[in-house]
XYZ file of C-alpha atoms in Angstrom:
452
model
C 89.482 82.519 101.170
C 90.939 83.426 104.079
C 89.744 81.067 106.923
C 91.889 83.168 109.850
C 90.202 86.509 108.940
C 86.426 85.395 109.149
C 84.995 82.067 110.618
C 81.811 80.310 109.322
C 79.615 81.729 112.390
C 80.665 85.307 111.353
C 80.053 85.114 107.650
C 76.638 84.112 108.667
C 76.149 87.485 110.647
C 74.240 90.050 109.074
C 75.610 93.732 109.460
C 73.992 96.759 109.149
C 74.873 98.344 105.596
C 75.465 101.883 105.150
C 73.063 103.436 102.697
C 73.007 103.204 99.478
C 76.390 101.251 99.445
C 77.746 97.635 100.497
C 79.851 99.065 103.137
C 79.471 98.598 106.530
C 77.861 101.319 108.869
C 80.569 103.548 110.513
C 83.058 102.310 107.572
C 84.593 105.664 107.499
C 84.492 107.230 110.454
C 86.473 104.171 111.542
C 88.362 104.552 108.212
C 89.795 107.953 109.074
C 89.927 107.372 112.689
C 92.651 104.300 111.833
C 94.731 106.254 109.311
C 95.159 109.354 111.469
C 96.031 106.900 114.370
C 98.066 105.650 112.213
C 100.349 108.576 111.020
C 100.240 109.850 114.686
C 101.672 106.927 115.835
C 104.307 106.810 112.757
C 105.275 109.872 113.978
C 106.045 109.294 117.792
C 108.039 106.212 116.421
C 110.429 108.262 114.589
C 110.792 110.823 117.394
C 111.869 107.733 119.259
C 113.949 106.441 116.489
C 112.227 103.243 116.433
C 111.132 101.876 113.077
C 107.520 102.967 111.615
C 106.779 99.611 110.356
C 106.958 97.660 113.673
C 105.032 100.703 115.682
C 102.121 99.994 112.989
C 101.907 96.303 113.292
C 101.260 96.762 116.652
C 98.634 99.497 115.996
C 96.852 97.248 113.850
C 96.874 94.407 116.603
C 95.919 96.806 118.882
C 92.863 98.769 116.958
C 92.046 95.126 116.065
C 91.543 93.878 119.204
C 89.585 97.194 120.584
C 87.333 96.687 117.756
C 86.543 93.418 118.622
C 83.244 92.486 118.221
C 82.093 95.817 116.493
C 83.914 95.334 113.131
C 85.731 92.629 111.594
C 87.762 92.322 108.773
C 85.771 90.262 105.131
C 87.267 88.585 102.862
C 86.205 91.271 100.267
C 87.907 93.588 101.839
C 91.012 92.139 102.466
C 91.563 90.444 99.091
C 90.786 93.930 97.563
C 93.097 96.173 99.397
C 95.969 93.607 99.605
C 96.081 92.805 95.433
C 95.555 96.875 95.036
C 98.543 97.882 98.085
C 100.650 95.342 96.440
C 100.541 96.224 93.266
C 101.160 100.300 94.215
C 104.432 98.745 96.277
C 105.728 96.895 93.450
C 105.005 99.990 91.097
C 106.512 102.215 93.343
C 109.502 99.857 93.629
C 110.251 100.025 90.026
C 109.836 103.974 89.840
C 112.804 104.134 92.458
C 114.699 101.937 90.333
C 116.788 104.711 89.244
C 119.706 103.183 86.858
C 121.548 106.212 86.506
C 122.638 106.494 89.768
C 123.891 103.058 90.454
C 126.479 103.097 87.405
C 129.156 100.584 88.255
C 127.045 98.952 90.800
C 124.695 97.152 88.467
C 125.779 93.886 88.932
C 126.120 93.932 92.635
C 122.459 94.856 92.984
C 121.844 92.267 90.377
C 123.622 89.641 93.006
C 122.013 91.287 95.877
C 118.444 90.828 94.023
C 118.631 87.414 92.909
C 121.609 85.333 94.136
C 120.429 87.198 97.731
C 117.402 86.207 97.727
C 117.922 82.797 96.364
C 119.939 81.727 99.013
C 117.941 83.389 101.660
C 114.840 81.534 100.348
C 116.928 78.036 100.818
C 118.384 79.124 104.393
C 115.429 80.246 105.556
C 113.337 77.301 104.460
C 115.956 75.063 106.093
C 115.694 77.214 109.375
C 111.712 77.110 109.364
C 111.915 73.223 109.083
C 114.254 73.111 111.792
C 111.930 74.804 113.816
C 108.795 72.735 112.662
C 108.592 70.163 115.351
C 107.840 73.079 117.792
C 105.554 75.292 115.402
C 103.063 72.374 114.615
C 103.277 70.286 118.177
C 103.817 67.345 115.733
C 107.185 65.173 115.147
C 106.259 65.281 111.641
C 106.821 68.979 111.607
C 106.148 71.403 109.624
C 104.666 70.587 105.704
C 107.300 71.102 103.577
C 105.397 72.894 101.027
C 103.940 75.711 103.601
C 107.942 75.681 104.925
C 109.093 77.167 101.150
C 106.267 79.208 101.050
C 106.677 80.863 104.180
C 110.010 81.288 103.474
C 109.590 83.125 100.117
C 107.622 85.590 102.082
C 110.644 86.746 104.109
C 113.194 87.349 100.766
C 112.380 90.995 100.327
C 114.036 94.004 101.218
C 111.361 96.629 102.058
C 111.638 100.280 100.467
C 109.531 101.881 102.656
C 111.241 100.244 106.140
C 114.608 101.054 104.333
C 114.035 104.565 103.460
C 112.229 105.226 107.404
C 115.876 103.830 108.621
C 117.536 106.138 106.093
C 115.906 108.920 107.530
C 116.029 108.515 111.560
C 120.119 107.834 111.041
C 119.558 111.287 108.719
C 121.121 109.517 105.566
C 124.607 108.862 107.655
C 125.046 106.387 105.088
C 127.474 107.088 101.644
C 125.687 107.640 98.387
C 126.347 104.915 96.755
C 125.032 101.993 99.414
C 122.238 103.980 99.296
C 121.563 103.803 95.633
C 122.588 99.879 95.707
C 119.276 99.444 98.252
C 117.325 101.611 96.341
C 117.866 98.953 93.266
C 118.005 96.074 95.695
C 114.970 96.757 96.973
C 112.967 96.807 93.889
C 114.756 93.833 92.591
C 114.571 91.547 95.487
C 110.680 92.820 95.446
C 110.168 91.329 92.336
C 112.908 88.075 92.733
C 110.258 87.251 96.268
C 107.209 87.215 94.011
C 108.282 85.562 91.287
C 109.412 82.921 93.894
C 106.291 82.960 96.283
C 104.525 82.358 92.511
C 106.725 79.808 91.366
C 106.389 77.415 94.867
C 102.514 77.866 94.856
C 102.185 76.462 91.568
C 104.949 73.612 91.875
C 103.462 72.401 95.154
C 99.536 72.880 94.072
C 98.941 70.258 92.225
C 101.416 67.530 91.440
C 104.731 68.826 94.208
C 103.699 66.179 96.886
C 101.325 63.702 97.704
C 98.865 64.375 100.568
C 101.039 63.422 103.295
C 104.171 65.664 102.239
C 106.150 63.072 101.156
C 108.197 63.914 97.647
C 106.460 63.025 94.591
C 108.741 61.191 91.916
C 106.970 63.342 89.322
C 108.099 66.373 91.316
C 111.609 67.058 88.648
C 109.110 66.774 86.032
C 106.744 69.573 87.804
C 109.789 71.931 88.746
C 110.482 72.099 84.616
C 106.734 72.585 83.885
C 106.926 75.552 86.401
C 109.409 77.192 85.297
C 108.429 77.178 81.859
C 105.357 78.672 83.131
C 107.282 81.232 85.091
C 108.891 81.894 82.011
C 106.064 82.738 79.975
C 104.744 84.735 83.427
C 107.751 86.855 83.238
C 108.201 87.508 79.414
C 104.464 88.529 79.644
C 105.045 90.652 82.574
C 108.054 92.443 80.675
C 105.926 92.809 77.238
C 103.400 94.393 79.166
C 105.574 96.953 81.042
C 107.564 97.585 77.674
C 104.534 98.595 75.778
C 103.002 101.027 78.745
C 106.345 102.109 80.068
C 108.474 102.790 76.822
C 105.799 105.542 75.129
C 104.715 106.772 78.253
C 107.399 109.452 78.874
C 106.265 110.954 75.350
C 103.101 110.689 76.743
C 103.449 112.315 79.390
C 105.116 114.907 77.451
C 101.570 115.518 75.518
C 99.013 115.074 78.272
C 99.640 116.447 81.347
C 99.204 120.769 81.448
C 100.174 120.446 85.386
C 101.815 118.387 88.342
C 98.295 118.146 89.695
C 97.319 115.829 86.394
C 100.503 114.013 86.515
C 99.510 111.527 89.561
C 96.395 110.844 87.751
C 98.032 109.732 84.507
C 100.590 108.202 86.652
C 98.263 105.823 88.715
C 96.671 105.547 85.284
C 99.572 103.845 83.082
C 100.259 101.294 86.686
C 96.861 100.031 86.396
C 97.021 99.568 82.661
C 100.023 97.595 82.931
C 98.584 95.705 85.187
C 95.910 94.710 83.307
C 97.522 94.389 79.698
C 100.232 91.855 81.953
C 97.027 89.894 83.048
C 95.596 89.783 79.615
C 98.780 88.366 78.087
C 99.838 85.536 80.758
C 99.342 86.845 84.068
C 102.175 89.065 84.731
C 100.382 91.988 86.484
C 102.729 92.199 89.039
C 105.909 92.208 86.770
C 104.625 94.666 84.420
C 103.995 97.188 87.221
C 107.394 97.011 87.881
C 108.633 96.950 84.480
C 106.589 99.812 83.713
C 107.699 101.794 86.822
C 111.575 101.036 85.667
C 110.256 103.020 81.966
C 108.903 105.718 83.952
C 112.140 106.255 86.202
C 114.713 105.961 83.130
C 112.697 107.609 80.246
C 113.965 110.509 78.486
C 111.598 113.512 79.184
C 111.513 116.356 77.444
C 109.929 118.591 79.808
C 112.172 118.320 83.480
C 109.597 119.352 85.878
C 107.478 116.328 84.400
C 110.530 114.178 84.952
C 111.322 111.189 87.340
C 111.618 112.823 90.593
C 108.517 114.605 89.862
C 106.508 111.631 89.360
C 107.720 109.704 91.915
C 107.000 112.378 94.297
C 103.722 112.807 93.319
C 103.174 108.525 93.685
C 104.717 108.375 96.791
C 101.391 109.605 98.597
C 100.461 106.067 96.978
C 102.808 104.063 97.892
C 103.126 105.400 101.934
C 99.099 104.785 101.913
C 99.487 100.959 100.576
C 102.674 100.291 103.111
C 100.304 101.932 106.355
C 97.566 99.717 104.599
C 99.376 96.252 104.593
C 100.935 96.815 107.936
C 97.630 97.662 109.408
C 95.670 95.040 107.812
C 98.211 91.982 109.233
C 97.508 93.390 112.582
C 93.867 93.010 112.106
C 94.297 89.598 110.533
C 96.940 88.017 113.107
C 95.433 86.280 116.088
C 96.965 87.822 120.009
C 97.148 83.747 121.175
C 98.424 82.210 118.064
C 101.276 85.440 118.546
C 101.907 84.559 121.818
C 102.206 80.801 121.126
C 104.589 81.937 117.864
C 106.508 84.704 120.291
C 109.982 82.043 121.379
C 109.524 80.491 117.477
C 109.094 84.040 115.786
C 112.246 85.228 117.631
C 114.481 82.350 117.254
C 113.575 83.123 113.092
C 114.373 86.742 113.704
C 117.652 86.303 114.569
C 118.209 82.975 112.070
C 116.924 86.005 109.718
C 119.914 88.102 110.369
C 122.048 85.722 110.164
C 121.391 84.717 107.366
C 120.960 88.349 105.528
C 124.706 88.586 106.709
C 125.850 85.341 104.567
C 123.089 86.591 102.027
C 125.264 89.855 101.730
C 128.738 87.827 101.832
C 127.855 85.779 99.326
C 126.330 87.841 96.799
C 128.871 91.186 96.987
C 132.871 88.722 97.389
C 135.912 90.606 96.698
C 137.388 93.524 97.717
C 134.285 96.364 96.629
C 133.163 96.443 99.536
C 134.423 96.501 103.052
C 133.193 95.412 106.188
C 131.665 98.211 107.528
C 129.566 98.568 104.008
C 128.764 95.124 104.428
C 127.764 95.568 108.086
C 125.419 98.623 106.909
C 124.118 96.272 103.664
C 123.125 93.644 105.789
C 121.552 95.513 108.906
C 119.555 97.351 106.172
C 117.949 94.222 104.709
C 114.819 94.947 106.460
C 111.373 93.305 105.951
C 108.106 95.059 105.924
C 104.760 96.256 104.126
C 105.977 93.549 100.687
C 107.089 90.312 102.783
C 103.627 90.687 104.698
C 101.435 91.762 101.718
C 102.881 87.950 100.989
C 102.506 86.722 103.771
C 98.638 87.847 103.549
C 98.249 85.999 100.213
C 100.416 82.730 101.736
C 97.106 82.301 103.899
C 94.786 82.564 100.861
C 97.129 79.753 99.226
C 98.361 77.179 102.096
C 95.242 75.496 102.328
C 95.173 74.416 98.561
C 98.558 73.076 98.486
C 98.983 69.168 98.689
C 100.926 67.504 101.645
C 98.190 70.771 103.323
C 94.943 69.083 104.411
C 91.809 71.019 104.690
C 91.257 70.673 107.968
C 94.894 71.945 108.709
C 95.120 74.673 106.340
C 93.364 77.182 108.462
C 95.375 76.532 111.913
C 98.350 76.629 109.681
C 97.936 79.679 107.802
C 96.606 81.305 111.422
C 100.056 79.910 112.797
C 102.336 81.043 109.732
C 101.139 84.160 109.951
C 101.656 85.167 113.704
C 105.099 83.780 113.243
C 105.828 86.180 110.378
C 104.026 88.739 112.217
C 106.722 88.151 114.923
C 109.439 87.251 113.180
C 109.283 90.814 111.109
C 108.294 92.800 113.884
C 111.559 91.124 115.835
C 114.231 91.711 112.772
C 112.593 95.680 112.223
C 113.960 96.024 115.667
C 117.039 93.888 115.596
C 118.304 95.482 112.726
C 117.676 98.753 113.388
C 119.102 98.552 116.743
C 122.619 96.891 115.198
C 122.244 100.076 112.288
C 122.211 102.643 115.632
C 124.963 100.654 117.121
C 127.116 100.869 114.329
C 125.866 104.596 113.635
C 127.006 105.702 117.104
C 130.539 103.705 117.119
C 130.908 105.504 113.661
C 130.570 109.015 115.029
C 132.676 108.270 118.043
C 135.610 106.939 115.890
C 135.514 110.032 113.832
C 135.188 112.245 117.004
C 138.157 110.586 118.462
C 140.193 111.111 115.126
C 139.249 114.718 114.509
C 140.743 114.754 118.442
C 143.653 113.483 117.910
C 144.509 115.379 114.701
């Protein structure tokens, strides 16, 4: 349940039904109104070189609060179009994971992905406990289960907000960084859920005791997680293995035409998602896994190939990013963001900070210099996957111990106008130190061309 999105007094209310279905009346007509807003508004934000993602957070606040009082947003429907928008993401993820371009760069992205986000799970936990006292109003802070949650929200590098930068600095970036955040991004996708997974289920039932305190059975939980993680992920791999590894052959023997090869596409995602459910529960992983088969497979007919089937998902995958940023601007609150605005920006910027040390850590040596690094870590962006999680963090907060009931849904209302905030804050941030660096770039090589 979601207690932020609908209160008791509104689940009682009885709406008018559209006939002959169990939608609302004016479902779509509002529906299509929000979507066209939507890419409008995507649009005038990339004339103005500002990111997409932050203009459509604030569209969804905004249609949210216009709406008031005509529509609001169930349960239903949020729990439906956040598990299928994440699951296109993480799909979509995997079918950019292109191998074959990143040779020799493997195990940097494999630092980037893991050690990366490992470390920016701890920092950021650290820095969200830091900032408790404030958050809560309460010496006693914040709980330190709902700290390491929220935290595992913000350890993903967005595609989508990645690939929108890419294409407002018009790709002034070398080929090869790019490739390394095309694989970081899918990894680091996969590394935050596997994390935001793993903390739900150590802190659910045996983590801590009801007032947050440290349980002394809590080493003895942390092993019984992960050996549940582990059976999670070597599901989730089976799973994408056996859908992913025939389905370039096929593809081969089914589809006549590009118009049928979205349809089987879409078609193999949700059947690894469901064969990962069916063998431990890891939908999620399998999607990827399976979208990793897709983008490496041998194919014997080209035009059926890789790019051609991730052009024709990629309708898919824009729709679920436009989706989840929408659908956090009709769940987040305008007075819990304004009571979150001085706590959401002082994250922002602990956010960048620590991307950079995420980035200096995970890629030592002399590979890279400091201008790639610069340019790694100003692209670490967050977007549509760290708030898909941070949509299912207020499903889960008020079922974790040292969480009462009557806290959880102030706290997950709370939690998620700071993330609202604190993403919105590092899209800009980061973008802004990418244009600053883009423009210093070009001047240097003006004034070098000049001299010569």
């Amino acid at each position: 349940m979601l207690p932020f999105a609908e209160t008791a007094e509104t689940l009682r209310h009885v709406h008018p039904r559209l006939e002959g279905t169990l939608l609302p009346f004016g479902f779509f007509f509002v529906l299509g109104f929000v979507y066209l807003t939507a890419l409008a508004v995507d649009r005038l934000a990339a004339k103005l070189r500002l990111p997409g993602a932050a203009a459509l957070l604030l569209l969804g606040l905004a249609i949210s609060q216009a709406m008031a009082g005509i529509h609001h947003v169930q349960t239903i429907h949020v729990e439906t179009l956040h598990r299928i928008s994440l699951a296109l993401l993480i799909f979509c993820a995997g079918l950019g994971t292109d191998l074959r371009r990143i040779r020799g760069m493997v195990g940097s992205g494999l630092r980037l992905g893991t050690v990366g986000v490992l470390l920016t799970l701890l920092l950021t936990a650290l820095a969200l406990r830091l900032l408790g006292p404030g958050l809560m109003g309460d010496p006693g802070g914040l709980p330190l289960a709902a700290a390491w949650l929220a935290a595992s929200c913000l350890t993903s590098t967005d595609r989508g907000a990645v690939e929108d930068l890419l294409r407002s600095l018009h790709h002034a970036i070398r080929g090869r960084l790019t490739h390394l955040l095309e694989f970081e991004t899918g990894l680091s996708t996969v590394s935050s859920v596997l994390c935001f997974g793993f903390i739900a289920g150590l802190f659910h039932a045996h983590g801590t005791d009801h007032s947050g305190a440290t349980s002394p059975d809590l080493a003895l939980e942390v092993g019984t997680q992960l050996a549940q993680m582990g059976r999670h992920v070597l599901a989730g791999l089976v799973a994408g293995a056996l859908v992913g590894g025939p389905a370039p052959k096929l593809i081969d023997k089914l589809v006549r035409s590009e118009q049928q090869l979205l349809l089987v596409t879409i078609s193999l995602a949700f059947l690894a998602f469901g064969v990962g459910q069916i063998l431990g529960g890891g939908g999620l992983l399998a999607v990827f896994v399976a979208g990793m088969w897709l983008a490496n497979g041998p194919y014997r007919m080209t035009r059926f190939d890789q790019p051609a089937i991730e052009r024709g998902a990629h309708p898919f995958n824009t729709a679920a990013e436009f989706t989840v940023l929408l659908l956090l601007g009709f769940l987040v609150s305008p007075s819990e963001l304004l009571r979150m605005l001085p706590y959401g920006l002082l994250l922002a910027l602990a956010m960048v900070l620590i991307r950079l040390v995420a980035v200096g850590v995970s890629l030592p040596g002399a590979a890279f210099k400091m201008a790639d690094r610069w340019i790694l870590a100003c692209c670490g962006l967050r977007g549509a996957v760290p708030l898909a999680l941070a949509v299912a963090m207020g499903e889960t907060l008020p079922h974790l111990q040292g969480v009462s009931h009557a806290m959880g849904g102030d706290l997950s209302g709370r939690l998620l106008a700071l993330l609202f905030v604190a993403v919105l804050a590092t899209l800009l941030l980061q973008t802004l130190g990418m244009e600053i660096f883009s423009r210093l770039h070009r001047q240097r090589a003006a004034f070098g061309s000049g001299e010569s």
